[in-house]
PDB file of C-alpha atoms in Angstrom:
ATOM      1  CA  MET A 157      69.772 146.375 195.175  1.00  0.00           C
ATOM      2  CA  SER A 158      68.850 149.846 193.944  1.00  0.00           C
ATOM      3  CA  PHE A 159      66.023 150.602 191.525  1.00  0.00           C
ATOM      4  CA  SER A 160      68.419 151.281 188.652  1.00  0.00           C
ATOM      5  CA  GLU A 161      70.211 147.977 189.235  1.00  0.00           C
ATOM      6  CA  SER A 162      66.905 146.110 189.338  1.00  0.00           C
ATOM      7  CA  ARG A 163      65.935 147.663 186.010  1.00  0.00           C
ATOM      8  CA  LEU A 164      69.122 146.315 184.456  1.00  0.00           C
ATOM      9  CA  SER A 165      68.142 142.800 185.493  1.00  0.00           C
ATOM     10  CA  LEU A 166      64.685 143.010 183.880  1.00  0.00           C
ATOM     11  CA  PRO A 167      65.804 141.763 180.407  1.00  0.00           C
ATOM     12  CA  LEU A 168      67.460 138.725 181.963  1.00  0.00           C
ATOM     13  CA  ALA A 169      64.407 138.053 184.128  1.00  0.00           C
ATOM     14  CA  ALA A 170      62.120 138.339 181.101  1.00  0.00           C
ATOM     15  CA  LEU A 171      64.329 135.971 179.104  1.00  0.00           C
ATOM     16  CA  PHE A 172      64.327 133.486 181.984  1.00  0.00           C
ATOM     17  CA  ALA A 173      60.538 133.687 182.317  1.00  0.00           C
ATOM     18  CA  VAL A 174      59.824 133.269 178.596  1.00  0.00           C
ATOM     19  CA  PHE A 175      62.306 130.512 177.775  1.00  0.00           C
ATOM     20  CA  PHE A 176      62.396 128.542 181.047  1.00  0.00           C
ATOM     21  CA  VAL A 177      59.503 129.214 183.421  1.00  0.00           C
ATOM     22  CA  ALA A 178      56.784 129.284 180.757  1.00  0.00           C
ATOM     23  CA  PRO A 179      57.876 126.017 179.025  1.00  0.00           C
ATOM     24  CA  LEU A 180      58.231 124.368 182.438  1.00  0.00           C
ATOM     25  CA  CYS A 181      54.668 125.360 183.353  1.00  0.00           C
ATOM     26  CA  VAL A 182      53.443 123.975 180.017  1.00  0.00           C
ATOM     27  CA  LEU A 183      55.335 120.729 180.678  1.00  0.00           C
ATOM     28  CA  ILE A 184      53.778 120.343 184.142  1.00  0.00           C
ATOM     29  CA  ALA A 185      50.300 121.101 182.788  1.00  0.00           C
ATOM     30  CA  LEU A 186      50.805 118.564 179.994  1.00  0.00           C
ATOM     31  CA  SER A 187      51.913 115.923 182.505  1.00  0.00           C
ATOM     32  CA  LEU A 188      48.620 116.370 184.388  1.00  0.00           C
ATOM     33  CA  ALA A 189      46.468 116.036 181.288  1.00  0.00           C
ATOM     34  CA  ASP A 190      44.259 112.977 180.953  1.00  0.00           C
ATOM     35  CA  GLY A 191      45.027 112.714 177.232  1.00  0.00           C
ATOM     36  CA  ILE A 192      45.991 114.650 174.142  1.00  0.00           C
ATOM     37  CA  GLU A 193      42.689 116.559 174.195  1.00  0.00           C
ATOM     38  CA  PHE A 194      43.288 118.015 177.709  1.00  0.00           C
ATOM     39  CA  HIS A 195      39.785 117.582 179.097  1.00  0.00           C
ATOM     40  CA  THR A 196      40.728 117.494 182.785  1.00  0.00           C
ATOM     41  CA  LEU A 197      43.798 117.539 185.006  1.00  0.00           C
ATOM     42  CA  SER A 198      44.683 114.239 186.630  1.00  0.00           C
ATOM     43  CA  PRO A 199      47.687 112.666 188.429  1.00  0.00           C
ATOM     44  CA  ASP A 200      47.142 109.400 186.556  1.00  0.00           C
ATOM     45  CA  ASN A 201      50.394 109.690 184.588  1.00  0.00           C
ATOM     46  CA  TYR A 202      52.424 109.978 187.805  1.00  0.00           C
ATOM     47  CA  LEU A 203      50.540 107.087 189.392  1.00  0.00           C
ATOM     48  CA  LYS A 204      51.157 105.065 186.235  1.00  0.00           C
ATOM     49  CA  PHE A 205      54.887 105.749 186.435  1.00  0.00           C
ATOM     50  CA  PHE A 206      55.337 104.822 190.084  1.00  0.00           C
ATOM     51  CA  GLY A 207      52.934 101.897 189.790  1.00  0.00           C
ATOM     52  CA  ASP A 208      55.181 100.126 187.270  1.00  0.00           C
ATOM     53  CA  ARG A 209      58.482  98.685 188.481  1.00  0.00           C
ATOM     54  CA  PHE A 210      59.873  98.948 184.972  1.00  0.00           C
ATOM     55  CA  ASN A 211      59.663 102.759 185.098  1.00  0.00           C
ATOM     56  CA  THR A 212      61.108 103.084 188.586  1.00  0.00           C
ATOM     57  CA  ALA A 213      63.918 100.686 187.665  1.00  0.00           C
ATOM     58  CA  ILE A 214      64.857 102.898 184.708  1.00  0.00           C
ATOM     59  CA  LEU A 215      64.891 105.967 186.976  1.00  0.00           C
ATOM     60  CA  TRP A 216      67.072 104.205 189.538  1.00  0.00           C
ATOM     61  CA  GLU A 217      69.475 102.874 186.883  1.00  0.00           C
ATOM     62  CA  THR A 218      69.833 106.362 185.375  1.00  0.00           C
ATOM     63  CA  ILE A 219      70.637 107.885 188.765  1.00  0.00           C
ATOM     64  CA  LEU A 220      73.185 105.152 189.444  1.00  0.00           C
ATOM     65  CA  LEU A 221      74.702 105.653 185.983  1.00  0.00           C
ATOM     66  CA  GLY A 222      75.292 109.326 186.773  1.00  0.00           C
ATOM     67  CA  VAL A 223      76.868 108.452 190.122  1.00  0.00           C
ATOM     68  CA  LYS A 224      79.192 105.834 188.602  1.00  0.00           C
ATOM     69  CA  ALA A 225      80.285 108.089 185.732  1.00  0.00           C
ATOM     70  CA  THR A 226      80.859 110.980 188.142  1.00  0.00           C
ATOM     71  CA  LEU A 227      83.022 108.815 190.414  1.00  0.00           C
ATOM     72  CA  VAL A 228      85.099 107.674 187.435  1.00  0.00           C
ATOM     73  CA  CYS A 229      85.559 111.302 186.353  1.00  0.00           C
ATOM     74  CA  LEU A 230      86.631 112.200 189.886  1.00  0.00           C
ATOM     75  CA  LEU A 231      89.030 109.251 190.103  1.00  0.00           C
ATOM     76  CA  PHE A 232      90.871 110.258 186.941  1.00  0.00           C
ATOM     77  CA  GLY A 233      90.130 113.986 186.919  1.00  0.00           C
ATOM     78  CA  TYR A 234      91.527 114.842 190.353  1.00  0.00           C
ATOM     79  CA  PRO A 235      95.086 113.632 189.574  1.00  0.00           C
ATOM     80  CA  ILE A 236      94.963 115.503 186.256  1.00  0.00           C
ATOM     81  CA  ALA A 237      93.950 118.719 188.025  1.00  0.00           C
ATOM     82  CA  TRP A 238      96.577 118.155 190.722  1.00  0.00           C
ATOM     83  CA  VAL A 239      99.355 117.717 188.166  1.00  0.00           C
ATOM     84  CA  CYS A 240      98.111 120.623 186.036  1.00  0.00           C
ATOM     85  CA  ALA A 241      98.139 122.972 189.033  1.00  0.00           C
ATOM     86  CA  ARG A 242     101.804 122.201 189.747  1.00  0.00           C
ATOM     87  CA  VAL A 243     103.483 122.077 186.343  1.00  0.00           C
ATOM     88  CA  LYS A 244     104.973 124.984 184.438  1.00  0.00           C
ATOM     89  CA  PRO A 245     102.612 127.273 182.479  1.00  0.00           C
ATOM     90  CA  ARG A 246     103.681 125.758 179.145  1.00  0.00           C
ATOM     91  CA  TRP A 247     102.811 122.219 180.208  1.00  0.00           C
ATOM     92  CA  GLN A 248      99.678 123.477 181.917  1.00  0.00           C
ATOM     93  CA  SER A 249      98.446 124.887 178.610  1.00  0.00           C
ATOM     94  CA  ILE A 250      99.083 121.555 176.873  1.00  0.00           C
ATOM     95  CA  ILE A 251      97.240 119.589 179.573  1.00  0.00           C
ATOM     96  CA  LEU A 252      94.310 122.014 179.526  1.00  0.00           C
ATOM     97  CA  PHE A 253      94.088 121.740 175.737  1.00  0.00           C
ATOM     98  CA  LEU A 254      93.953 117.944 175.952  1.00  0.00           C
ATOM     99  CA  VAL A 255      91.334 118.119 178.702  1.00  0.00           C
ATOM    100  CA  ILE A 256      88.967 120.475 176.881  1.00  0.00           C
ATOM    101  CA  LEU A 257      89.512 118.838 173.478  1.00  0.00           C
ATOM    102  CA  PRO A 258      86.351 116.674 173.781  1.00  0.00           C
ATOM    103  CA  ILE A 259      84.236 119.827 174.197  1.00  0.00           C
ATOM    104  CA  MET A 260      85.582 121.182 170.912  1.00  0.00           C
ATOM    105  CA  THR A 261      84.278 118.148 168.999  1.00  0.00           C
ATOM    106  CA  SER A 262      80.671 117.349 168.114  1.00  0.00           C
ATOM    107  CA  VAL A 263      79.054 114.935 170.554  1.00  0.00           C
ATOM    108  CA  VAL A 264      77.860 112.769 167.650  1.00  0.00           C
ATOM    109  CA  VAL A 265      81.380 112.554 166.187  1.00  0.00           C
ATOM    110  CA  ARG A 266      82.846 111.691 169.594  1.00  0.00           C
ATOM    111  CA  THR A 267      80.251 108.995 170.199  1.00  0.00           C
ATOM    112  CA  PHE A 268      80.697 107.331 166.808  1.00  0.00           C
ATOM    113  CA  SER A 269      84.460 107.387 167.362  1.00  0.00           C
ATOM    114  CA  TRP A 270      83.938 105.487 170.603  1.00  0.00           C
ATOM    115  CA  ILE A 271      81.783 102.949 168.770  1.00  0.00           C
ATOM    116  CA  VAL A 272      84.816 102.189 166.597  1.00  0.00           C
ATOM    117  CA  ILE A 273      87.075 102.003 169.661  1.00  0.00           C
ATOM    118  CA  LEU A 274      84.819  99.801 171.809  1.00  0.00           C
ATOM    119  CA  GLY A 275      83.681  97.327 169.120  1.00  0.00           C
ATOM    120  CA  ARG A 276      84.692  93.667 169.255  1.00  0.00           C
ATOM    121  CA  GLN A 277      87.149  94.376 166.444  1.00  0.00           C
ATOM    122  CA  GLY A 278      87.834  97.869 167.710  1.00  0.00           C
ATOM    123  CA  VAL A 279      91.093  99.542 168.660  1.00  0.00           C
ATOM    124  CA  LEU A 280      90.853  98.711 172.364  1.00  0.00           C
ATOM    125  CA  ASN A 281      90.272  95.005 171.855  1.00  0.00           C
ATOM    126  CA  ARG A 282      92.978  94.751 169.183  1.00  0.00           C
ATOM    127  CA  VAL A 283      95.560  96.422 171.442  1.00  0.00           C
ATOM    128  CA  ALA A 284      94.606  94.265 174.436  1.00  0.00           C
ATOM    129  CA  MET A 285      94.795  91.062 172.386  1.00  0.00           C
ATOM    130  CA  GLY A 286      98.055  92.160 170.772  1.00  0.00           C
ATOM    131  CA  LEU A 287      99.598  92.653 174.226  1.00  0.00           C
ATOM    132  CA  GLY A 288      98.322  89.263 175.352  1.00  0.00           C
ATOM    133  CA  LEU A 289      96.085  90.734 178.057  1.00  0.00           C
ATOM    134  CA  ILE A 290      92.985  88.922 176.784  1.00  0.00           C
ATOM    135  CA  ASP A 291      92.375  85.812 174.692  1.00  0.00           C
ATOM    136  CA  GLU A 292      89.109  86.906 173.086  1.00  0.00           C
ATOM    137  CA  PRO A 293      87.510  90.301 172.432  1.00  0.00           C
ATOM    138  CA  MET A 294      85.838  91.973 175.391  1.00  0.00           C
ATOM    139  CA  ARG A 295      82.201  92.993 175.149  1.00  0.00           C
ATOM    140  CA  LEU A 296      82.280  96.730 175.787  1.00  0.00           C
ATOM    141  CA  LEU A 297      79.844  98.152 173.259  1.00  0.00           C
ATOM    142  CA  PHE A 298      76.157  98.167 174.309  1.00  0.00           C
ATOM    143  CA  THR A 299      77.106  97.641 177.947  1.00  0.00           C
ATOM    144  CA  GLU A 300      76.936  99.880 181.005  1.00  0.00           C
ATOM    145  CA  THR A 301      80.728  99.733 181.281  1.00  0.00           C
ATOM    146  CA  GLY A 302      81.082 101.176 177.793  1.00  0.00           C
ATOM    147  CA  VAL A 303      78.553 103.918 178.516  1.00  0.00           C
ATOM    148  CA  ILE A 304      80.405 104.917 181.687  1.00  0.00           C
ATOM    149  CA  MET A 305      83.755 104.973 179.866  1.00  0.00           C
ATOM    150  CA  VAL A 306      82.421 107.261 177.142  1.00  0.00           C
ATOM    151  CA  LEU A 307      80.579 109.534 179.578  1.00  0.00           C
ATOM    152  CA  ALA A 308      83.713 109.861 181.702  1.00  0.00           C
ATOM    153  CA  GLN A 309      85.832 110.859 178.708  1.00  0.00           C
ATOM    154  CA  VAL A 310      83.274 113.295 177.330  1.00  0.00           C
ATOM    155  CA  GLN A 311      82.417 114.983 180.648  1.00  0.00           C
ATOM    156  CA  MET A 312      85.941 114.970 182.103  1.00  0.00           C
ATOM    157  CA  PRO A 313      86.474 118.744 181.527  1.00  0.00           C
ATOM    158  CA  LEU A 314      83.480 119.494 183.758  1.00  0.00           C
ATOM    159  CA  MET A 315      85.297 117.750 186.613  1.00  0.00           C
ATOM    160  CA  VAL A 316      88.864 118.895 185.990  1.00  0.00           C
ATOM    161  CA  LEU A 317      88.283 122.621 185.438  1.00  0.00           C
ATOM    162  CA  PRO A 318      86.463 123.405 188.748  1.00  0.00           C
ATOM    163  CA  ILE A 319      89.024 121.421 190.748  1.00  0.00           C
ATOM    164  CA  LEU A 320      91.895 123.120 188.932  1.00  0.00           C
ATOM    165  CA  SER A 321      90.363 126.539 189.548  1.00  0.00           C
ATOM    166  CA  VAL A 322      90.191 125.913 193.309  1.00  0.00           C
ATOM    167  CA  MET A 323      93.650 124.349 193.467  1.00  0.00           C
ATOM    168  CA  SER A 324      95.203 127.287 191.616  1.00  0.00           C
ATOM    169  CA  LYS A 325      93.874 129.691 194.259  1.00  0.00           C
ATOM    170  CA  ALA A 326      94.918 127.563 197.256  1.00  0.00           C
ATOM    171  CA  ASP A 327      97.793 128.733 199.419  1.00  0.00           C
ATOM    172  CA  THR A 328     100.752 126.455 198.653  1.00  0.00           C
ATOM    173  CA  ASN A 329     102.432 127.573 201.883  1.00  0.00           C
ATOM    174  CA  LEU A 330     100.024 125.318 203.784  1.00  0.00           C
ATOM    175  CA  GLU A 331     101.371 122.267 201.969  1.00  0.00           C
ATOM    176  CA  ASP A 332     104.949 123.392 202.592  1.00  0.00           C
ATOM    177  CA  ALA A 333     104.146 123.847 206.292  1.00  0.00           C
ATOM    178  CA  SER A 334     102.653 120.359 206.434  1.00  0.00           C
ATOM    179  CA  ARG A 335     105.815 118.839 204.962  1.00  0.00           C
ATOM    180  CA  ALA A 336     107.999 120.922 207.273  1.00  0.00           C
ATOM    181  CA  LEU A 337     106.123 119.530 210.271  1.00  0.00           C
ATOM    182  CA  GLY A 338     106.941 115.980 209.188  1.00  0.00           C
ATOM    183  CA  ALA A 339     103.932 114.958 207.120  1.00  0.00           C
ATOM    184  CA  GLY A 340     104.663 112.921 204.014  1.00  0.00           C
ATOM    185  CA  GLU A 341     103.248 113.502 200.546  1.00  0.00           C
ATOM    186  CA  TRP A 342     100.230 111.251 201.009  1.00  0.00           C
ATOM    187  CA  ARG A 343      99.364 112.660 204.425  1.00  0.00           C
ATOM    188  CA  THR A 344      99.682 116.203 203.090  1.00  0.00           C
ATOM    189  CA  LEU A 345      97.423 115.280 200.206  1.00  0.00           C
ATOM    190  CA  LEU A 346      94.761 113.777 202.466  1.00  0.00           C
ATOM    191  CA  ARG A 347      94.930 116.309 205.309  1.00  0.00           C
ATOM    192  CA  VAL A 348      95.665 119.565 203.464  1.00  0.00           C
ATOM    193  CA  THR A 349      95.259 119.437 199.675  1.00  0.00           C
ATOM    194  CA  LEU A 350      92.076 117.367 199.557  1.00  0.00           C
ATOM    195  CA  PRO A 351      90.110 119.448 202.114  1.00  0.00           C
ATOM    196  CA  LEU A 352      91.180 122.690 200.414  1.00  0.00           C
ATOM    197  CA  SER A 353      90.037 121.403 197.018  1.00  0.00           C
ATOM    198  CA  LEU A 354      86.725 120.023 198.317  1.00  0.00           C
ATOM    199  CA  PRO A 355      84.616 122.953 196.996  1.00  0.00           C
ATOM    200  CA  GLY A 356      86.012 122.342 193.513  1.00  0.00           C
ATOM    201  CA  ILE A 357      85.362 118.607 193.821  1.00  0.00           C
ATOM    202  CA  LEU A 358      81.710 119.145 194.731  1.00  0.00           C
ATOM    203  CA  ALA A 359      81.244 121.769 192.003  1.00  0.00           C
ATOM    204  CA  GLY A 360      82.741 119.344 189.482  1.00  0.00           C
ATOM    205  CA  CYS A 361      80.494 116.548 190.735  1.00  0.00           C
ATOM    206  CA  ILE A 362      77.397 118.727 190.290  1.00  0.00           C
ATOM    207  CA  LEU A 363      78.306 119.662 186.712  1.00  0.00           C
ATOM    208  CA  THR A 364      79.439 116.165 185.745  1.00  0.00           C
ATOM    209  CA  TYR A 365      76.456 114.370 187.276  1.00  0.00           C
ATOM    210  CA  SER A 366      73.939 116.703 185.629  1.00  0.00           C
ATOM    211  CA  ALA A 367      75.593 116.222 182.245  1.00  0.00           C
ATOM    212  CA  CYS A 368      75.951 112.435 182.542  1.00  0.00           C
ATOM    213  CA  VAL A 369      72.364 111.583 183.454  1.00  0.00           C
ATOM    214  CA  THR A 370      70.979 113.734 180.615  1.00  0.00           C
ATOM    215  CA  ALA A 371      73.430 112.643 177.884  1.00  0.00           C
ATOM    216  CA  PHE A 372      70.835 111.297 175.439  1.00  0.00           C
ATOM    217  CA  VAL A 373      73.136 110.763 172.437  1.00  0.00           C
ATOM    218  CA  THR A 374      75.874 108.943 174.348  1.00  0.00           C
ATOM    219  CA  GLN A 375      73.482 106.770 176.326  1.00  0.00           C
ATOM    220  CA  THR A 376      71.514 105.806 173.222  1.00  0.00           C
ATOM    221  CA  LEU A 377      74.339 105.121 170.759  1.00  0.00           C
ATOM    222  CA  ILE A 378      76.713 103.396 173.187  1.00  0.00           C
ATOM    223  CA  GLY A 379      74.060 101.686 175.315  1.00  0.00           C
ATOM    224  CA  GLY A 380      71.922 100.569 172.403  1.00  0.00           C
ATOM    225  CA  ALA A 381      68.374  99.252 172.704  1.00  0.00           C
ATOM    226  CA  ARG A 382      69.259  96.886 175.556  1.00  0.00           C
ATOM    227  CA  LEU A 383      70.079  99.674 178.005  1.00  0.00           C
ATOM    228  CA  ILE A 384      67.181 102.071 178.499  1.00  0.00           C
ATOM    229  CA  TYR A 385      67.769 105.191 180.548  1.00  0.00           C
ATOM    230  CA  MET A 386      65.431 108.060 181.296  1.00  0.00           C
ATOM    231  CA  PRO A 387      66.258 110.295 178.284  1.00  0.00           C
ATOM    232  CA  LEU A 388      65.626 107.403 175.879  1.00  0.00           C
ATOM    233  CA  HIS A 389      62.520 106.385 177.832  1.00  0.00           C
ATOM    234  CA  ILE A 390      61.103 109.906 177.479  1.00  0.00           C
ATOM    235  CA  TYR A 391      61.897 109.941 173.762  1.00  0.00           C
ATOM    236  CA  SER A 392      60.275 106.565 173.144  1.00  0.00           C
ATOM    237  CA  GLN A 393      57.085 107.578 174.955  1.00  0.00           C
ATOM    238  CA  ALA A 394      56.846 110.936 173.170  1.00  0.00           C
ATOM    239  CA  VAL A 395      57.853 109.899 169.638  1.00  0.00           C
ATOM    240  CA  GLY A 396      57.424 106.136 169.522  1.00  0.00           C
ATOM    241  CA  ALA A 397      54.226 105.714 171.550  1.00  0.00           C
ATOM    242  CA  ASN A 398      52.959 109.269 170.870  1.00  0.00           C
ATOM    243  CA  ASN A 399      52.003 109.509 174.558  1.00  0.00           C
ATOM    244  CA  TRP A 400      53.022 113.096 175.235  1.00  0.00           C
ATOM    245  CA  PRO A 401      51.314 113.479 178.647  1.00  0.00           C
ATOM    246  CA  PHE A 402      53.085 110.413 180.020  1.00  0.00           C
ATOM    247  CA  ALA A 403      56.386 111.566 178.500  1.00  0.00           C
ATOM    248  CA  ALA A 404      55.874 114.952 180.181  1.00  0.00           C
ATOM    249  CA  ALA A 405      55.225 113.263 183.521  1.00  0.00           C
ATOM    250  CA  ILE A 406      58.407 111.207 183.147  1.00  0.00           C
ATOM    251  CA  SER A 407      60.319 114.410 182.345  1.00  0.00           C
ATOM    252  CA  VAL A 408      59.024 116.144 185.477  1.00  0.00           C
ATOM    253  CA  ILE A 409      59.865 113.164 187.676  1.00  0.00           C
ATOM    254  CA  PHE A 410      63.335 112.909 186.137  1.00  0.00           C
ATOM    255  CA  MET A 411      63.943 116.640 186.584  1.00  0.00           C
ATOM    256  CA  VAL A 412      62.916 116.498 190.255  1.00  0.00           C
ATOM    257  CA  ALA A 413      65.133 113.458 190.894  1.00  0.00           C
ATOM    258  CA  VAL A 414      68.171 115.152 189.337  1.00  0.00           C
ATOM    259  CA  LEU A 415      67.449 118.389 191.228  1.00  0.00           C
ATOM    260  CA  LEU A 416      67.314 116.508 194.531  1.00  0.00           C
ATOM    261  CA  VAL A 417      70.767 115.037 193.946  1.00  0.00           C
ATOM    262  CA  VAL A 418      72.168 118.365 192.759  1.00  0.00           C
ATOM    263  CA  THR A 419      70.629 120.173 195.755  1.00  0.00           C
ATOM    264  CA  GLY A 420      72.274 117.713 198.127  1.00  0.00           C
ATOM    265  CA  LEU A 421      75.651 118.216 196.468  1.00  0.00           C
ATOM    266  CA  ASN A 422      75.143 121.989 196.507  1.00  0.00           C
ATOM    267  CA  ARG A 423      74.515 121.958 200.253  1.00  0.00           C
ATOM    268  CA  LEU A 424      77.664 119.916 200.773  1.00  0.00           C
ATOM    269  CA  ALA A 425      79.563 122.452 198.660  1.00  0.00           C
ATOM    270  CA  LYS A 426      78.317 125.335 200.818  1.00  0.00           C
ATOM    271  CA  MET A 427      79.234 123.481 203.999  1.00  0.00           C
ATOM    272  CA  SER A 428      82.710 122.725 202.674  1.00  0.00           C
ATOM    273  CA  SER A 429      83.206 126.380 201.662  1.00  0.00           C
ATOM    274  CA  ARG A 430      82.339 127.521 205.175  1.00  0.00           C
ATOM    275  CA  HIS A 431      84.700 124.943 206.634  1.00  0.00           C
ATOM    276  CA  VAL A 432      87.566 126.063 204.393  1.00  0.00           C
ATOM    277  CA  VAL A 433      86.959 129.728 205.232  1.00  0.00           C
ATOM    278  CA  ALA A 434      86.825 128.924 208.924  1.00  0.00           C
TER     279      ALA A 434
END
């Protein structure tokens, strides 16, 4: 990089330092404080977190929630991307509009709409009972199942768009060659299409997982007070208990845990990209 090019990057570096690095340093310093008055630095808040099974259970449940919601997004998002990559441009535009529609709506509006849908007298239960599929209303609201359903619908574009982008650039002649050599549709999908789209799958998983585990509004409104995940736990410690140092420590631990998962997925993405190129 030349000197002139490095000068052009200085505004972005300054913005990154002021609005990300500096607040992160303040957060870490606050997490090491022994109280609101900041007399000394101490790891007591971290020891307190890992010394209580309640805190570690919340961390583990939040990580698992992100994994489950990401798998649901992948299960339904991959077929959508596969179909969208093969239909005519007109239908592709319609599918893309339907996929990105949740992003165009406020997260609060979307979540309250799902409260109406998932309630005991909601749309989903009424339709299921009208079709004779169930005899009594299902309990979906304030359950982990309901939270996963809403997270999957809200974050679906983050899974579909990366996969679609990779599929659109893939060489379709490889699939035609696979069929010409006698492979059926399923074998072509598993041996050719799926490996070629693996970078998009991993990129979608990274985006979807990061968004799901940090979705405070969805987790709180759909999960209710019975289901406590890390974002709500941080909020309750900071606002409810007014224990800002402990809330900062929880935030740092949560950030590190999410970064570890994302780093692992990122390494898999790089390995898959090298494999596809090779």
